[in-house]
Short mmCIF file of C-alpha atoms in Angstrom, two decimals:
data_model
loop_
_atom_site.label_atom_id
_atom_site.label_comp_id
_atom_site.label_asym_id
_atom_site.label_seq_id
_atom_site.Cartn_x
_atom_site.Cartn_y
_atom_site.Cartn_z
CA MET G 1 59.68 50.81 137.97
CA LEU G 2 62.85 51.16 135.88
CA THR G 3 64.98 50.64 139.02
CA GLN G 4 63.81 47.03 139.02
CA VAL G 5 64.90 46.42 135.41
CA SER G 6 68.27 44.83 134.68
CA ILE G 7 71.09 46.74 132.96
CA SER G 8 70.88 44.52 129.86
CA ARG G 9 67.17 45.20 129.45
CA LYS G 10 67.74 48.90 130.00
CA MET G 11 70.33 48.88 127.21
CA ILE G 12 67.89 47.14 124.87
CA LEU G 13 65.16 49.63 125.81
CA ILE G 14 67.56 52.47 125.00
CA ALA G 15 68.26 50.91 121.59
CA LEU G 16 64.54 50.50 120.90
CA THR G 17 63.88 54.08 121.99
CA PHE G 18 66.41 55.42 119.52
CA SER G 19 64.88 53.10 116.89
CA LEU G 20 61.49 54.82 117.19
CA PRO G 21 62.48 57.73 114.89
CA ILE G 22 63.70 55.16 112.36
CA ALA G 23 60.34 53.38 112.54
CA VAL G 24 58.38 56.62 112.15
CA LEU G 25 60.50 57.79 109.21
CA THR G 26 60.21 54.35 107.60
CA TYR G 27 56.43 54.47 107.98
CA LEU G 28 56.23 57.91 106.40
CA MET G 29 58.53 56.79 103.58
CA VAL G 30 56.43 53.70 102.89
CA VAL G 31 53.23 55.78 102.87
CA SER G 32 54.81 58.17 100.36
CA ILE G 33 56.04 55.33 98.15
CA ASP G 34 52.65 53.58 98.26
CA SER G 35 51.02 56.87 97.26
CA ASN G 36 53.31 57.08 94.22
CA VAL G 37 52.53 53.46 93.34
CA GLU G 38 48.79 54.11 93.56
CA PHE G 39 49.25 57.22 91.40
CA ALA G 40 50.92 55.20 88.63
CA VAL G 41 48.45 52.31 88.93
CA LYS G 42 45.62 54.79 88.43
CA GLU G 43 47.32 56.01 85.26
CA THR G 44 47.24 52.47 83.87
CA LYS G 45 43.51 52.39 84.60
CA GLY G 46 43.14 55.48 82.44
CA ASN G 47 44.88 53.66 79.59
CA THR G 48 42.55 50.69 80.07
CA VAL G 49 39.50 52.88 79.52
CA GLN G 50 41.12 54.78 76.68
CA ARG G 51 41.79 51.58 74.74
CA GLY G 52 38.07 50.93 74.43
CA LEU G 53 37.30 54.56 73.63
CA ALA G 54 40.04 54.76 71.00
CA GLU G 55 38.68 51.68 69.26
CA LEU G 56 35.20 53.17 69.41
CA LEU G 57 36.41 56.46 67.92
CA ARG G 58 38.24 54.60 65.18
CA LYS G 59 35.27 52.50 64.10
CA VAL G 60 32.80 55.41 64.24
CA GLN G 61 35.10 57.47 62.00
CA GLU G 62 35.59 54.56 59.61
CA HIS G 63 31.83 54.18 59.43
CA ARG G 64 31.49 57.86 58.56
CA LEU G 65 34.06 57.72 55.78
CA ALA G 66 32.67 54.42 54.47
CA ARG G 67 29.30 56.08 53.92
CA LEU G 68 31.04 58.79 51.95
CA GLY G 69 33.14 56.43 49.88
CA CYS G 70 30.58 53.82 48.99
CA GLN G 71 29.58 54.03 45.34
CA ASN G 72 27.81 50.72 44.83
CA GLY G 73 24.75 50.24 47.01
CA GLN G 74 25.33 46.53 47.64
CA GLU G 75 29.03 47.05 48.53
CA CYS G 76 28.11 49.93 50.79
CA GLU G 77 25.51 47.90 52.63
CA GLY G 78 27.92 45.04 53.27
CA ARG G 79 30.76 47.28 54.40
CA LEU G 80 28.51 49.29 56.68
CA SER G 81 27.09 46.12 58.24
CA VAL G 82 30.60 44.96 59.11
CA LEU G 83 31.51 48.34 60.57
CA GLN G 84 28.30 48.50 62.60
CA ALA G 85 29.15 45.13 64.12
CA GLU G 86 32.67 46.36 64.91
CA VAL G 87 31.27 49.49 66.54
CA GLY G 88 29.08 47.24 68.69
CA GLN G 89 32.16 45.27 69.74
CA ALA G 90 33.96 48.51 70.58
CA PHE G 91 31.02 49.53 72.78
CA GLN G 92 31.28 46.18 74.57
CA GLN G 93 35.04 46.61 75.05
CA THR G 94 34.51 50.08 76.48
CA GLN G 95 31.73 48.86 78.76
CA ALA G 96 33.96 46.06 80.08
CA ALA G 97 36.71 48.58 80.85
CA LEU G 98 34.26 50.89 82.63
CA ASP G 99 32.87 47.98 84.66
CA GLN G 100 36.43 47.21 85.73
CA VAL G 101 37.83 50.66 86.53
CA GLY G 102 35.06 53.16 85.81
CA ALA G 103 34.12 53.89 89.43
CA PRO G 104 37.58 55.03 90.63
CA LEU G 105 37.86 57.15 87.48
CA GLN G 106 34.57 58.91 88.28
CA PHE G 107 32.65 57.45 85.32
CA THR G 108 29.53 57.60 87.46
CA THR G 109 26.47 59.80 87.40
CA ALA G 110 27.77 61.79 90.36
CA GLY G 111 31.34 61.97 89.08
CA LEU G 112 30.37 63.13 85.60
CA GLY G 113 27.74 65.53 86.92
CA ALA G 114 30.20 67.19 89.30
CA ARG G 115 32.34 68.11 86.29
CA GLY G 116 29.48 69.17 84.02
CA ARG G 117 29.96 66.07 81.87
CA GLN G 118 26.74 64.23 82.62
CA HIS G 119 26.16 63.79 78.87
CA LEU G 120 29.38 61.75 78.54
CA SER G 121 27.84 58.41 79.39
CA LEU G 122 28.04 55.24 77.35
CA GLU G 123 24.25 54.95 77.36
CA THR G 124 23.95 58.39 75.75
CA MET G 125 26.49 57.50 73.09
CA ARG G 126 24.69 54.23 72.34
CA ARG G 127 21.54 56.23 71.61
CA GLU G 128 23.50 58.63 69.40
CA TRP G 129 25.02 55.71 67.52
CA SER G 130 21.61 54.10 67.08
CA GLU G 131 20.42 57.26 65.34
CA LEU G 132 23.44 57.16 63.01
CA THR G 133 22.63 53.66 61.81
CA GLY G 134 19.26 54.85 60.53
CA LYS G 135 18.48 56.81 57.40
CA LEU G 136 19.39 60.44 57.87
CA PRO G 137 19.98 63.37 55.50
CA ASP G 138 23.65 63.97 54.75
CA ALA G 139 23.69 67.25 56.72
CA ASP G 140 22.20 65.62 59.83
CA LEU G 141 24.49 62.63 59.42
CA ALA G 142 27.63 64.79 59.40
CA ALA G 143 26.50 66.79 62.44
CA LYS G 144 25.63 63.69 64.45
CA HIS G 145 28.92 62.00 63.55
CA ASP G 146 30.78 65.10 64.70
CA HIS G 147 28.80 65.17 67.93
CA LEU G 148 29.42 61.50 68.69
CA ALA G 149 33.15 61.83 67.95
CA SER G 150 33.28 64.89 70.19
CA ASP G 151 31.60 62.97 73.03
CA ILE G 152 34.08 60.12 72.69
CA ARG G 153 36.96 62.56 72.89
CA GLY G 154 35.27 64.12 75.90
CA MET G 155 35.28 60.73 77.63
CA ILE G 156 38.96 60.33 76.75
CA THR G 157 39.65 63.72 78.33
CA HIS G 158 37.69 62.71 81.43
CA ALA G 159 39.70 59.49 81.71
CA GLY G 160 42.92 61.48 81.49
CA ASP G 161 41.81 63.97 84.13
CA THR G 162 40.60 61.46 86.71
CA SER G 163 43.32 58.83 86.20
CA ASN G 164 46.23 61.25 86.85
CA LEU G 165 47.54 60.72 83.31
CA ILE G 166 47.46 64.45 82.70
CA LEU G 167 49.63 64.92 85.84
CA ASP G 168 52.28 62.34 84.94
CA PRO G 169 55.50 63.30 86.80
CA ASP G 170 58.23 61.77 84.57
CA LEU G 171 59.28 63.38 81.30
CA ASP G 172 59.51 60.17 79.26
CA SER G 173 56.01 58.99 80.17
CA TYR G 174 54.59 62.53 80.26
CA TYR G 175 55.45 63.25 76.62
CA LEU G 176 54.23 59.82 75.54
CA MET G 177 51.01 60.54 77.45
CA ASP G 178 50.75 63.81 75.53
CA VAL G 179 50.80 61.77 72.32
CA THR G 180 48.29 59.09 73.35
CA LEU G 181 45.86 61.16 75.41
CA LEU G 182 45.88 64.54 73.69
CA ALA G 183 47.68 64.88 70.36
CA LEU G 184 46.70 61.68 68.54
CA PRO G 185 42.96 61.75 69.41
CA GLN G 186 42.90 65.38 68.26
CA ALA G 187 44.74 64.47 65.05
CA GLN G 188 42.43 61.51 64.40
CA GLU G 189 39.32 63.63 64.77
CA ARG G 190 40.77 66.31 62.50
CA LEU G 191 41.77 63.74 59.87
CA ALA G 192 38.19 62.49 59.69
CA ARG G 193 36.74 66.00 59.44
CA VAL G 194 39.19 67.08 56.75
CA GLY G 195 38.45 63.87 54.86
CA VAL G 196 34.76 64.73 54.85
CA LEU G 197 35.50 68.35 53.90
CA GLY G 198 37.84 67.44 51.04
CA SER G 199 35.47 64.78 49.76
CA ALA G 200 32.63 67.29 49.56
CA ILE G 201 34.86 69.85 47.80
CA ILE G 202 36.05 67.30 45.22
CA ARG G 203 32.51 66.15 44.62
CA GLY G 204 31.51 69.77 43.93
CA GLY G 205 34.01 69.96 41.06
CA LYS G 206 35.20 73.50 41.72
CA LEU G 207 36.77 75.21 44.72
CA THR G 208 35.47 78.52 45.97
CA ARG G 209 37.71 80.99 47.76
CA ASP G 210 36.15 79.94 51.07
CA ASP G 211 36.82 76.28 50.27
CA GLN G 212 40.47 77.01 49.54
CA ILE G 213 40.93 79.03 52.73
CA GLN G 214 39.17 76.47 54.90
CA LEU G 215 41.09 73.54 53.49
CA ALA G 216 44.42 75.39 53.67
CA VAL G 217 43.80 76.26 57.31
CA GLN G 218 42.94 72.66 58.15
CA ALA G 219 46.04 71.40 56.32
CA SER G 220 48.21 73.80 58.33
CA MET G 221 46.54 72.66 61.56
CA MET G 222 47.17 69.02 60.68
CA GLN G 223 50.84 69.83 60.12
CA GLU G 224 51.58 72.21 62.97
CA ALA G 225 49.09 71.37 65.72
CA ASP G 226 49.02 67.63 65.12
CA LEU G 227 51.91 66.05 63.22
CA ASP G 228 54.70 68.38 64.37
CA ARG G 229 53.52 68.13 67.97
CA ILE G 230 53.34 64.34 67.84
CA VAL G 231 56.81 64.03 66.34
CA ALA G 232 58.29 66.48 68.87
CA SER G 233 56.64 64.87 71.91
CA THR G 234 57.63 61.39 70.79
CA GLY G 235 61.21 62.50 70.24
CA THR G 236 61.36 64.03 73.71
CA SER G 237 60.00 60.83 75.24
CA LEU G 238 62.66 58.74 73.49
CA THR G 239 65.40 61.18 74.52
CA GLU G 240 64.33 61.30 78.18
CA ASP G 241 63.79 57.55 78.49
CA PRO G 242 67.37 56.77 79.74
CA ASN G 243 66.99 59.34 82.53
CA PHE G 244 64.13 57.46 84.23
CA TYR G 245 64.56 53.86 85.39
CA GLY G 246 67.02 53.07 82.59
CA VAL G 247 66.66 52.60 78.84
CA ARG G 248 63.57 50.64 77.85
CA ALA G 249 64.59 48.60 74.81
CA ARG G 250 61.04 47.89 73.60
CA LEU G 251 60.22 51.59 73.61
CA GLN G 252 63.31 52.47 71.60
CA GLU G 253 62.68 49.64 69.12
CA ARG G 254 58.92 49.86 68.56
CA ILE G 255 58.12 53.57 68.66
CA PRO G 256 60.35 54.95 65.84
CA PRO G 257 59.08 52.61 63.06
CA ALA G 258 55.43 53.17 64.01
CA LEU G 259 55.99 56.93 64.14
CA LYS G 260 57.74 56.86 60.77
CA ARG G 261 54.79 55.06 59.14
CA TYR G 262 52.31 57.51 60.62
CA GLN G 263 54.45 60.51 59.68
CA ALA G 264 54.73 59.33 56.08
CA ALA G 265 50.99 58.65 55.70
CA ALA G 266 49.97 61.90 57.42
CA SER G 267 52.44 63.94 55.37
CA THR G 268 51.03 62.44 52.17
CA PHE G 269 47.48 63.37 53.12
CA ILE G 270 48.50 66.86 54.28
CA GLY G 271 50.36 67.46 51.03
CA MET G 272 47.37 66.28 49.02
CA SER G 273 45.09 68.62 51.00
CA ARG G 274 47.41 71.57 50.39
CA ARG G 275 47.53 70.92 46.66
CA LEU G 276 43.78 70.63 46.61
CA ALA G 277 43.46 73.95 48.49
CA SER G 278 45.72 75.75 46.02
CA ALA G 279 43.87 74.59 42.88
CA GLU G 280 40.74 75.99 41.33
CA ARG G 281 39.60 72.54 40.28
CA PRO G 282 40.38 69.25 42.00
CA GLU G 283 43.35 67.40 40.51
CA VAL G 284 42.71 64.32 42.62
CA THR G 285 39.73 62.00 42.64
CA GLU G 286 37.51 61.56 45.67
CA LYS G 287 38.54 57.91 45.90
CA GLU G 288 42.24 58.79 45.94
CA TYR G 289 41.70 61.47 48.55
CA LEU G 290 39.67 59.24 50.86
CA GLN G 291 42.19 56.44 50.41
CA ALA G 292 45.01 58.76 51.51
CA GLU G 293 42.94 59.84 54.51
CA ASP G 294 42.20 56.21 55.36
CA GLU G 295 45.89 55.29 55.26
CA ALA G 296 46.78 58.21 57.54
CA HIS G 297 43.89 57.33 59.82
CA ARG G 298 44.94 53.68 60.11
CA ALA G 299 48.59 54.58 60.63
CA SER G 300 47.62 56.98 63.42
CA PHE G 301 45.73 54.27 65.32
CA GLU G 302 48.49 51.73 64.76
CA PHE G 303 50.96 54.23 66.20
CA TRP G 304 48.58 54.97 69.07
CA SER G 305 48.33 51.27 69.91
CA VAL G 306 52.12 50.92 70.04
CA ALA G 307 52.52 54.14 72.02
CA VAL G 308 49.91 53.28 74.66
CA ASP G 309 51.44 49.83 75.14
CA GLU G 310 54.85 51.41 75.71
CA LEU G 311 53.31 53.99 78.03
CA ASP G 312 51.99 51.11 80.12
CA GLY G 313 55.50 49.67 80.02
CA LEU G 314 56.99 52.90 81.36
CA LEU G 315 54.37 53.02 84.10
CA GLY G 316 55.09 49.39 84.97
CA ALA G 317 58.81 50.15 85.26
CA ARG G 318 58.04 53.08 87.55
CA ILE G 319 55.77 50.95 89.74
CA ALA G 320 58.41 48.21 89.97
CA SER G 321 61.06 50.78 90.92
CA TYR G 322 58.86 52.22 93.68
CA GLN G 323 58.09 48.74 95.00
CA ASP G 324 61.79 47.85 95.05
CA ASN G 325 62.53 51.07 96.95
CA ARG G 326 59.80 50.23 99.45
CA ASN G 327 61.13 46.72 100.01
CA TRP G 328 64.70 48.00 100.43
CA SER G 329 63.51 50.67 102.87
CA LEU G 330 61.64 48.15 105.00
CA GLY G 331 64.53 45.70 104.89
CA LEU G 332 67.18 48.27 105.82
CA ALA G 333 65.03 49.75 108.58
CA SER G 334 64.41 46.30 110.08
CA LEU G 335 68.10 45.49 109.79
CA SER G 336 69.11 48.74 111.50
CA VAL G 337 66.77 48.04 114.44
CA LEU G 338 68.09 44.48 114.70
CA VAL G 339 71.70 45.68 114.65
CA ALA G 340 70.92 48.30 117.32
CA CYS G 341 69.38 45.64 119.57
CA LEU G 342 72.33 43.29 119.03
CA LEU G 343 74.80 46.06 119.82
CA ALA G 344 72.84 46.89 122.96
CA PHE G 345 72.87 43.22 123.95
CA PHE G 346 76.63 42.85 123.52
CA LEU G 347 77.32 46.17 125.24
CA ALA G 348 75.12 45.16 128.15
CA ARG G 349 76.85 41.80 128.29
CA SER G 350 80.25 43.50 128.41
CA ILE G 351 79.03 45.49 131.44
CA VAL G 352 76.98 42.84 133.20
CA VAL G 353 79.49 39.97 133.14
CA PRO G 354 82.25 41.86 135.05
CA LEU G 355 79.69 43.24 137.50
CA ARG G 356 78.32 39.76 138.02
CA ASP G 357 81.84 38.56 138.84
CA VAL G 358 82.26 41.40 141.35
CA MET G 359 78.90 40.58 142.85
CA GLY G 360 79.89 36.95 143.12
CA SER G 361 83.02 37.85 145.06
CA LEU G 362 81.34 40.41 147.34
CA GLY G 363 78.52 38.14 148.35
CA PRO G 364 80.60 35.41 150.01
CA GLY G 365 82.84 38.10 151.54
CA ALA G 366 79.87 39.72 153.24
CA THR G 367 78.71 36.34 154.52
CA LEU G 368 82.18 35.46 155.79
CA LEU G 369 82.46 38.83 157.52
CA GLY G 370 79.13 38.22 159.24
CA VAL G 371 80.31 34.82 160.50
CA CYS G 372 83.54 36.37 161.75
CA VAL G 373 81.59 38.99 163.67
CA GLU G 374 79.56 36.29 165.39
CA ARG G 375 82.68 34.36 166.39
CA ILE G 376 84.40 37.51 167.62
CA ALA G 377 81.35 38.33 169.68
CA GLU G 378 81.43 34.89 171.31
CA ALA G 379 85.17 35.07 171.94
CA SER G 380 84.94 38.58 173.35
CA LYS G 381 82.79 37.39 176.17
CA ASN G 382 85.63 35.23 177.43
CA HIS G 383 88.77 37.22 176.57
CA PHE G 384 87.91 40.94 176.63
CA SER G 385 88.23 42.65 179.98
CA ASN G 386 85.74 45.26 178.92
CA PRO G 387 82.64 43.60 177.38
CA GLU G 388 81.20 46.95 176.26
CA GLU G 389 84.24 47.69 174.08
CA ALA G 390 84.02 44.25 172.49
CA THR G 391 80.32 44.74 171.85
CA LEU G 392 80.99 48.09 170.18
CA ILE G 393 83.63 46.54 167.88
CA CYS G 394 81.28 43.74 166.95
CA GLU G 395 78.43 46.15 166.18
CA GLU G 396 80.69 48.15 163.85
CA LEU G 397 81.84 45.00 162.07
CA ASP G 398 78.25 43.80 161.82
CA ALA G 399 77.22 47.16 160.32
CA HIS G 400 79.96 46.80 157.71
CA ALA G 401 78.71 43.32 156.92
CA ASP G 402 75.14 44.61 156.51
CA GLY G 403 76.42 47.40 154.28
CA MET G 404 78.21 44.87 152.09
CA ARG G 405 75.03 42.77 151.90
CA GLN G 406 72.98 45.82 150.86
CA SER G 407 75.57 46.72 148.21
CA VAL G 408 75.46 43.17 146.86
CA LEU G 409 71.64 43.28 146.71
CA ALA G 410 71.66 46.70 145.01
CA LEU G 411 74.22 45.46 142.49
CA ALA G 412 72.17 42.34 141.89
CA LEU G 413 69.10 44.50 141.32
CA GLN G 414 70.92 46.52 138.64
CA VAL G 415 72.62 43.57 137.00
CA GLU G 416 70.00 40.84 137.18
CA GLY G 417 66.72 42.68 137.73
CA ALA G 418 64.19 42.50 140.57
CA GLN G 419 63.31 38.80 140.33
CA ARG G 420 66.92 37.62 140.33
CA ALA G 421 67.81 40.08 143.11
CA GLU G 422 65.20 38.50 145.38
CA SER G 423 66.77 35.08 144.91
CA VAL G 424 70.20 36.54 145.65
CA ALA G 425 68.82 38.09 148.85
CA VAL G 426 67.41 34.75 149.93
CA GLU G 427 70.76 33.08 149.31
CA HIS G 428 72.64 35.64 151.44
CA ASN G 429 70.11 35.60 154.25
CA ALA G 430 70.24 31.84 154.44
#
């Protein structure tokens, strides 16, 4: 089959054959790049869900502290009504996010059940919240608030696990993820619990030894496990930012001021808690203490909002970089195949054109030799004394002519291909 293919086409086939490994490697590279893009896109889906959950956690905790801080019944009722409406909006925001990306993040009955988290459904939390809006004893109220906050954090953890956030591969986004997914939600839950604890201690008027120990431990946890970790992780993210996809100006501009505000508010509340733990009687009023907690709480969520936006920015930069790499890979691979084919074409042309010239000169020569043989044969009948000798000479010349014709046809077959060789044969036989 290949013997009937022209030299130029053979050269192009050779070029395409050697291009096959390039095509295979390009395919594997594109598959790998697309996998990395999908990985990062899934991380952004985790942030989408966490935005709704963070707002829900914030409003539930504000509702809890508002019930503690309300002194006037009418003021309390109005404030709680506003917060209940805001909690409802946060539920709607979370539901919208789950409708959008909940299925791929395994926020389904099967997905939650497979991980032993079947209780972490929005329907369950709506029922828990409905109970909190009713009239409950203070002890039951505190326990149910803690349980609801714990469930919300459980959903945040689930979003981080199934969205690949917890597996983030780049240091700048990994440490910012540590802040938004792990450290800040933990700090926010602890702030609310310590606020409730300190409020109850102040209301009691005198600190027992157990109160002092418990509050001192919580203050140390807020400092070491929460604030110090958040500051360190944020600093690492800012430091590593130039090493991945270039410096992101928005990150460098927005994160430090928000962190500074949170650090100042949290340090104030931690210091107040430590002073309260070291005294026998409270030296701060319940209102002042809850106000300090509220400022730290608000600053933490403001910082979280900035941090999660910048985390999305880092993920977007990574996705864009991967997509650029994919486009360049496809473009360069296509260009290399095209160049290989062009080189094969010009190389074949440099071989075929001279051979075609040779073929053009051999063809008429073979024809002329055949004519000469015929004329010699006719003349030999009249001039040669020995007709057999003349016949032998003519047969030899005719054999040479046939050999030249066969060589021309074989050369035409190699140079022009089977179809063109047939036309050449017809021309020479004519």
